[in-house]
Structures are given as structure tokens and as C-alpha cells.
Amino acid sequence: MTFRMEADGLEWLFIPLHQIVSWGASGAMVFGGVVPYIPQYRDIKRTQNAEGFSTYVCLVLLVANILRILFWFGRHFESPLLWQSIVMIFTMLLMLKLCTEVRVTNELNLKRRSFADFDLHYFWHWSKFTDYVQCVLTFTGVTGYITYLSLDSALFVETLGFLAVFTEAMLGVPQLYRNYQNRSTEGMSIKMVLMWTSGDTFKTVYFILNQAPFQFSICGLLQVLVDMAILLQVYLYTYYPQKPASHAAHPVSAKAL
């Protein structure tokens, strides 16, 4: 009887504590993905040099998160995951705006290119931020319309969800391949890779515990495997170098930045 009374007495403490932990995890999911890009944004703004940052990272994340939002209309999932996509889209647009302004300022003789040129050779290498916005809005409009027409198809909705998370999961593969080609990881931020790994691990555990759609969990595990493969490359190429380090310097990873 006394034990039950003590348990009832502690219940008032455990329930709010559980709620706080839940809010903390949700907050980490919403904002954790953009944290690695904050120092990069500040560095570009400070140095007025965006050469080390690949705007294709923005392209991949914009596509992935737009598709994820559209997937939500066909199959609702955890609200923090939806807000995470919205926050990431705004973050990538801010990164694009800064990179475009810095690049145009530094290359005064650069020939102006626009989205309206429809020149595939200069796709995603336009001179104005508004061109990127036009491209994003066009992609959103087309995919949104197709999704609206196909919401009754379970196969389409599940495929859309898979494409959304698979696109994001592949973000580290170019770095993995670059390291393999160069037989070196010099110039790549190891701290950043560790940040990917911890973030992707947390995200995957969150997916599993909150019973998110299976596409999220599978691709989250894939992201962790890619991160671990890159860490393995760091170990192998550091302790078993396959070519002189003086020839291995390369720009920092697109994903890391």
C-alpha cells in the first residue's frame, strides 16, 4: 500500500519529465539538421568566398524535403519530421541566396545566366537568387500537381516517400566516391563526419521509436552506413596511405559544408 502511494506520488514528476524529453527530442529533430550549416553560412559571409560549398547540396536537400512534404499529404507522419523539412527548405534557400550573391560579386565578368534560358549546361549555376526560387517553385508546382492527381494510388504515395528519404540518404555518397578516387580524405572535415553520424543515428532511432513510415527507417539506416563507411575511409587512408599526402588535398565535402 505504501509502495503504491509512493508510486502515485512520483507520477506527477515522471509525466512532465517524459513530456520535456519528448519535446527536446522533437526540437532536436526539427532544428538538428540545419546546425552543421550555421558555421558554414557564417564562414562564407565572413570570408566572402563560397568556392568550398557545393550548391548541389542545397539542390538535393530541397528536392528531398519538398518530396517529403508532398508525401505527408498522402500519408501523415510525425509533425516534427514535417517541420524539419520546412526548416531545412528555408535554410537551403538562405544558403543559396548568400552563395549566389558572393559568387556574382567575386566574378564581375561572369556572363549572366538565368533559369528562363533552359540551358542544361548551366543548370543550377544561375546569376540571381530569384532564378533558383523560380526553379524550386516550378518543381514544387509540377510535383504537387502530379501528387494531387495520384493521392489515391498507394503505390505512388509509398514510392514518393521512398524517393524523398532515399534522395537525402544519398547525400554522402559523392564524398564516399571522391575519397575512393583520391585514395585520401585530406581536406575533409572529420568533425563534420562525426556530426553526420551522430545526427543520422539519432534520427534513425527517432524514426524507429516513433514508428515513422518504413521508408524513413530504412533510409536512415542507409545514411548511417554511408557515414560509417566514410569514417572507415578516414582510418584506412590515415594509417594505410596509398599515395603521398601532398597530392591528396581536395575541397571539403559537399555534405560536410
CSV table of C-alpha atoms in Angstrom, one decimal:
chain,number,residue,atom,x,y,z
A,1,MET,CA,0.0,0.0,0.0
A,2,THR,CA,2.8,2.3,1.0
A,3,PHE,CA,4.7,1.5,-2.3
A,4,ARG,CA,1.7,2.3,-4.3
A,5,MET,CA,1.3,5.6,-2.6
A,6,GLU,CA,4.9,6.4,-3.3
A,7,ALA,CA,4.5,5.5,-6.9
A,8,ASP,CA,1.4,7.6,-7.2
A,9,GLY,CA,3.3,10.4,-5.6
A,10,LEU,CA,6.1,10.2,-8.1
A,11,GLU,CA,3.8,10.0,-11.1
A,12,TRP,CA,3.3,13.8,-11.1
A,13,LEU,CA,7.1,14.1,-11.7
A,14,PHE,CA,7.6,11.4,-14.3
A,15,ILE,CA,4.8,12.6,-16.6
A,16,PRO,CA,6.1,16.2,-17.1
A,17,LEU,CA,9.7,14.8,-17.3
A,18,HIS,CA,8.6,12.5,-20.1
A,19,GLN,CA,6.9,15.4,-21.8
A,20,ILE,CA,10.0,17.5,-21.6
A,21,VAL,CA,12.2,14.7,-23.0
A,22,SER,CA,9.7,14.3,-25.8
A,23,TRP,CA,9.7,18.0,-26.6
A,24,GLY,CA,13.5,18.0,-26.6
A,25,ALA,CA,13.7,15.1,-29.0
A,26,SER,CA,11.2,16.8,-31.3
A,27,GLY,CA,13.1,20.0,-31.2
A,28,ALA,CA,16.4,18.2,-32.0
A,29,MET,CA,14.7,16.6,-35.0
A,30,VAL,CA,13.3,19.9,-36.3
A,31,PHE,CA,16.4,22.0,-35.9
A,32,GLY,CA,19.3,19.5,-35.6
A,33,GLY,CA,19.6,19.0,-39.4
A,34,VAL,CA,20.4,22.7,-40.0
A,35,VAL,CA,23.0,23.1,-37.3
A,36,PRO,CA,26.0,22.0,-39.5
A,37,TYR,CA,25.2,24.7,-42.0
A,38,ILE,CA,25.2,27.6,-39.5
A,39,PRO,CA,29.0,27.8,-39.2
A,40,GLN,CA,29.3,27.3,-42.9
A,41,TYR,CA,27.0,30.2,-43.5
A,42,ARG,CA,28.9,32.4,-41.1
A,43,ASP,CA,32.2,31.5,-42.7
A,44,ILE,CA,31.0,32.3,-46.2
A,45,LYS,CA,29.6,35.6,-45.0
A,46,ARG,CA,32.9,36.4,-43.2
A,47,THR,CA,35.3,35.5,-46.0
A,48,GLN,CA,33.0,36.4,-48.9
A,49,ASN,CA,34.2,33.1,-50.5
A,50,ALA,CA,31.7,30.3,-51.4
A,51,GLU,CA,34.0,28.2,-53.5
A,52,GLY,CA,34.2,25.5,-50.9
A,53,PHE,CA,30.5,25.0,-50.7
A,54,SER,CA,28.6,23.0,-53.3
A,55,THR,CA,25.2,24.4,-54.1
A,56,TYR,CA,24.2,20.9,-55.3
A,57,VAL,CA,23.8,20.1,-51.6
A,58,CYS,CA,21.1,22.7,-51.5
A,59,LEU,CA,19.5,21.1,-54.6
A,60,VAL,CA,19.5,17.6,-53.1
A,61,LEU,CA,18.0,18.8,-49.8
A,62,LEU,CA,15.4,21.0,-51.4
A,63,VAL,CA,14.2,18.1,-53.7
A,64,ALA,CA,14.3,15.6,-50.8
A,65,ASN,CA,12.3,17.8,-48.4
A,66,ILE,CA,9.8,19.0,-50.9
A,67,LEU,CA,9.0,15.4,-51.8
A,68,ARG,CA,8.8,14.6,-48.1
A,69,ILE,CA,6.2,17.3,-47.6
A,70,LEU,CA,4.2,16.1,-50.5
A,71,PHE,CA,4.4,12.5,-49.1
A,72,TRP,CA,2.8,13.9,-45.9
A,73,PHE,CA,-0.4,14.7,-47.8
A,74,GLY,CA,-0.6,11.1,-48.9
A,75,ARG,CA,0.4,9.5,-45.6
A,76,HIS,CA,0.6,11.6,-42.4
A,77,PHE,CA,3.7,11.1,-40.3
A,78,GLU,CA,5.2,12.7,-37.2
A,79,SER,CA,4.7,16.5,-37.2
A,80,PRO,CA,8.4,17.2,-36.2
A,81,LEU,CA,9.5,15.5,-39.4
A,82,LEU,CA,7.2,17.7,-41.4
A,83,TRP,CA,8.5,20.9,-39.6
A,84,GLN,CA,12.1,19.6,-40.1
A,85,SER,CA,11.5,19.7,-43.9
A,86,ILE,CA,10.1,23.2,-43.8
A,87,VAL,CA,13.0,24.5,-41.7
A,88,MET,CA,15.5,22.8,-44.0
A,89,ILE,CA,14.0,24.3,-47.1
A,90,PHE,CA,14.2,27.8,-45.7
A,91,THR,CA,17.8,27.1,-44.6
A,92,MET,CA,18.9,25.9,-48.0
A,93,LEU,CA,17.3,28.9,-49.7
A,94,LEU,CA,19.2,31.2,-47.3
A,95,MET,CA,22.4,29.3,-48.2
A,96,LEU,CA,21.7,29.7,-51.9
A,97,LYS,CA,21.0,33.4,-51.6
A,98,LEU,CA,24.3,34.0,-49.8
A,99,CYS,CA,26.3,31.8,-52.2
A,100,THR,CA,24.8,33.4,-55.3
A,101,GLU,CA,25.4,37.0,-54.0
A,102,VAL,CA,29.0,36.2,-53.1
A,103,ARG,CA,29.7,34.4,-56.4
A,104,VAL,CA,28.3,37.2,-58.5
A,105,THR,CA,30.2,39.8,-56.5
A,106,ASN,CA,33.5,38.0,-56.9
A,107,GLU,CA,33.1,37.2,-60.6
A,108,LEU,CA,32.2,40.6,-62.1
A,109,ASN,CA,32.8,39.4,-65.7
A,110,LEU,CA,30.6,36.3,-65.3
A,111,LYS,CA,28.0,36.0,-68.1
A,112,ARG,CA,24.5,36.3,-66.7
A,113,ARG,CA,22.6,33.0,-66.7
A,114,SER,CA,19.0,32.5,-65.8
A,115,PHE,CA,16.5,29.8,-65.3
A,116,ALA,CA,14.5,31.0,-68.2
A,117,ASP,CA,17.4,30.2,-70.6
A,118,PHE,CA,16.6,26.5,-70.1
A,119,ASP,CA,20.2,25.7,-70.7
A,120,LEU,CA,21.1,22.3,-69.1
A,121,HIS,CA,24.8,23.1,-69.3
A,122,TYR,CA,24.3,25.9,-66.7
A,123,PHE,CA,21.6,24.2,-64.7
A,124,TRP,CA,21.8,25.3,-61.0
A,125,HIS,CA,24.6,27.9,-62.0
A,126,TRP,CA,22.4,30.9,-62.4
A,127,SER,CA,23.3,34.5,-61.6
A,128,LYS,CA,20.4,35.6,-59.5
A,129,PHE,CA,18.8,34.1,-56.4
A,130,THR,CA,15.3,34.6,-58.0
A,131,ASP,CA,16.2,32.1,-60.7
A,132,TYR,CA,16.7,29.4,-58.0
A,133,VAL,CA,13.4,30.4,-56.4
A,134,GLN,CA,11.7,30.1,-59.8
A,135,CYS,CA,13.1,26.6,-60.3
A,136,VAL,CA,12.1,25.5,-56.8
A,137,LEU,CA,8.5,26.8,-57.3
A,138,THR,CA,8.3,25.2,-60.7
A,139,PHE,CA,9.4,21.8,-59.3
A,140,THR,CA,7.0,22.2,-56.4
A,141,GLY,CA,4.1,23.1,-58.6
A,142,VAL,CA,4.7,20.2,-61.1
A,143,THR,CA,5.3,17.5,-58.4
A,144,GLY,CA,2.5,18.9,-56.3
A,145,TYR,CA,0.0,18.7,-59.2
A,146,ILE,CA,1.1,15.1,-60.0
A,147,THR,CA,0.8,14.2,-56.3
A,148,TYR,CA,-2.7,15.7,-56.2
A,149,LEU,CA,-3.8,13.6,-59.1
A,150,SER,CA,-2.2,10.4,-57.7
A,151,LEU,CA,-3.0,10.6,-54.0
A,152,ASP,CA,-5.5,7.7,-54.4
A,153,SER,CA,-2.7,5.4,-55.5
A,154,ALA,CA,-1.0,3.7,-52.6
A,155,LEU,CA,1.9,2.7,-54.8
A,156,PHE,CA,2.6,6.3,-55.9
A,157,VAL,CA,2.4,7.6,-52.3
A,158,GLU,CA,4.8,4.9,-51.0
A,159,THR,CA,7.2,5.5,-53.9
A,160,LEU,CA,7.1,9.2,-53.3
A,161,GLY,CA,8.0,8.7,-49.7
A,162,PHE,CA,10.9,6.4,-50.6
A,163,LEU,CA,12.3,8.8,-53.2
A,164,ALA,CA,12.1,11.6,-50.6
A,165,VAL,CA,14.2,9.9,-48.0
A,166,PHE,CA,16.4,8.0,-50.4
A,167,THR,CA,17.5,11.2,-52.1
A,168,GLU,CA,18.6,12.6,-48.8
A,169,ALA,CA,20.2,9.3,-47.8
A,170,MET,CA,22.5,9.5,-50.9
A,171,LEU,CA,23.9,12.9,-49.9
A,172,GLY,CA,27.1,11.4,-48.5
A,173,VAL,CA,27.8,9.1,-51.5
A,174,PRO,CA,29.6,11.6,-53.7
A,175,GLN,CA,32.0,12.2,-50.8
A,176,LEU,CA,32.5,8.5,-50.3
A,177,TYR,CA,33.3,8.1,-54.0
A,178,ARG,CA,35.6,11.1,-54.1
A,179,ASN,CA,37.6,9.7,-51.2
A,180,TYR,CA,37.8,6.4,-53.0
A,181,GLN,CA,39.0,8.0,-56.2
A,182,ASN,CA,41.6,10.1,-54.4
A,183,ARG,CA,42.6,7.4,-52.0
A,184,SER,CA,42.6,10.1,-49.4
A,185,THR,CA,40.3,12.0,-47.0
A,186,GLU,CA,42.6,15.0,-46.7
A,187,GLY,CA,40.7,18.3,-46.8
A,188,MET,CA,37.5,16.6,-45.4
A,189,SER,CA,36.3,17.7,-42.0
A,190,ILE,CA,36.4,14.6,-39.7
A,191,LYS,CA,34.4,16.5,-37.1
A,192,MET,CA,31.7,17.1,-39.6
A,193,VAL,CA,31.5,13.4,-40.5
A,194,LEU,CA,31.2,12.6,-36.8
A,195,MET,CA,28.4,15.1,-36.6
A,196,TRP,CA,26.6,13.4,-39.6
A,197,THR,CA,27.0,10.1,-37.9
A,198,SER,CA,25.6,11.1,-34.5
A,199,GLY,CA,22.8,13.1,-36.1
A,200,ASP,CA,21.8,10.3,-38.5
A,201,THR,CA,22.0,7.8,-35.7
A,202,PHE,CA,19.7,9.9,-33.5
A,203,LYS,CA,17.4,10.5,-36.5
A,204,THR,CA,17.1,6.8,-37.3
A,205,VAL,CA,16.4,5.8,-33.7
A,206,TYR,CA,13.8,8.5,-33.6
A,207,PHE,CA,12.2,7.1,-36.7
A,208,ILE,CA,12.1,3.6,-35.2
A,209,LEU,CA,10.8,4.6,-31.8
A,210,ASN,CA,8.1,6.8,-33.2
A,211,GLN,CA,7.0,4.2,-35.8
A,212,ALA,CA,7.6,6.5,-38.7
A,213,PRO,CA,6.9,5.1,-42.2
A,214,PHE,CA,9.3,2.3,-43.0
A,215,GLN,CA,10.9,4.3,-45.8
A,216,PHE,CA,12.3,6.7,-43.1
A,217,SER,CA,13.9,3.9,-41.0
A,218,ILE,CA,15.4,2.1,-44.0
A,219,CYS,CA,17.0,5.2,-45.5
A,220,GLY,CA,18.1,6.4,-42.1
A,221,LEU,CA,20.0,3.2,-41.6
A,222,LEU,CA,21.5,3.6,-45.1
A,223,GLN,CA,22.7,7.1,-44.1
A,224,VAL,CA,24.4,5.7,-41.0
A,225,LEU,CA,26.1,3.0,-43.1
A,226,VAL,CA,27.4,5.6,-45.6
A,227,ASP,CA,28.7,7.8,-42.7
A,228,MET,CA,30.4,4.8,-41.1
A,229,ALA,CA,31.9,3.9,-44.5
A,230,ILE,CA,33.4,7.4,-44.7
A,231,LEU,CA,34.8,7.1,-41.2
A,232,LEU,CA,36.3,3.8,-42.2
A,233,GLN,CA,38.0,5.5,-45.1
A,234,VAL,CA,39.4,8.1,-42.7
A,235,TYR,CA,41.0,5.3,-40.7
A,236,LEU,CA,42.3,3.3,-43.7
A,237,TYR,CA,43.7,6.3,-45.6
A,238,THR,CA,45.2,7.8,-42.5
A,239,TYR,CA,47.0,4.7,-41.2
A,240,TYR,CA,47.5,3.0,-44.6
A,241,PRO,CA,48.1,5.8,-47.0
A,242,GLN,CA,48.0,4.8,-50.7
A,243,LYS,CA,49.6,7.9,-52.1
A,244,PRO,CA,51.6,10.9,-51.0
A,245,ALA,CA,49.5,13.3,-48.9
A,246,SER,CA,50.8,16.3,-50.9
A,247,HIS,CA,48.7,15.2,-53.8
A,248,ALA,CA,45.6,14.5,-51.7
A,249,ALA,CA,44.3,17.9,-50.9
A,250,HIS,CA,40.8,18.5,-52.0
A,251,PRO,CA,37.9,20.8,-51.2
A,252,VAL,CA,35.8,19.9,-48.2
A,253,SER,CA,32.9,17.6,-48.7
A,254,ALA,CA,29.7,19.0,-50.2
A,255,LYS,CA,27.7,17.3,-47.4
A,256,ALA,CA,30.1,18.5,-44.7
A,257,LEU,CA,29.5,22.0,-45.9
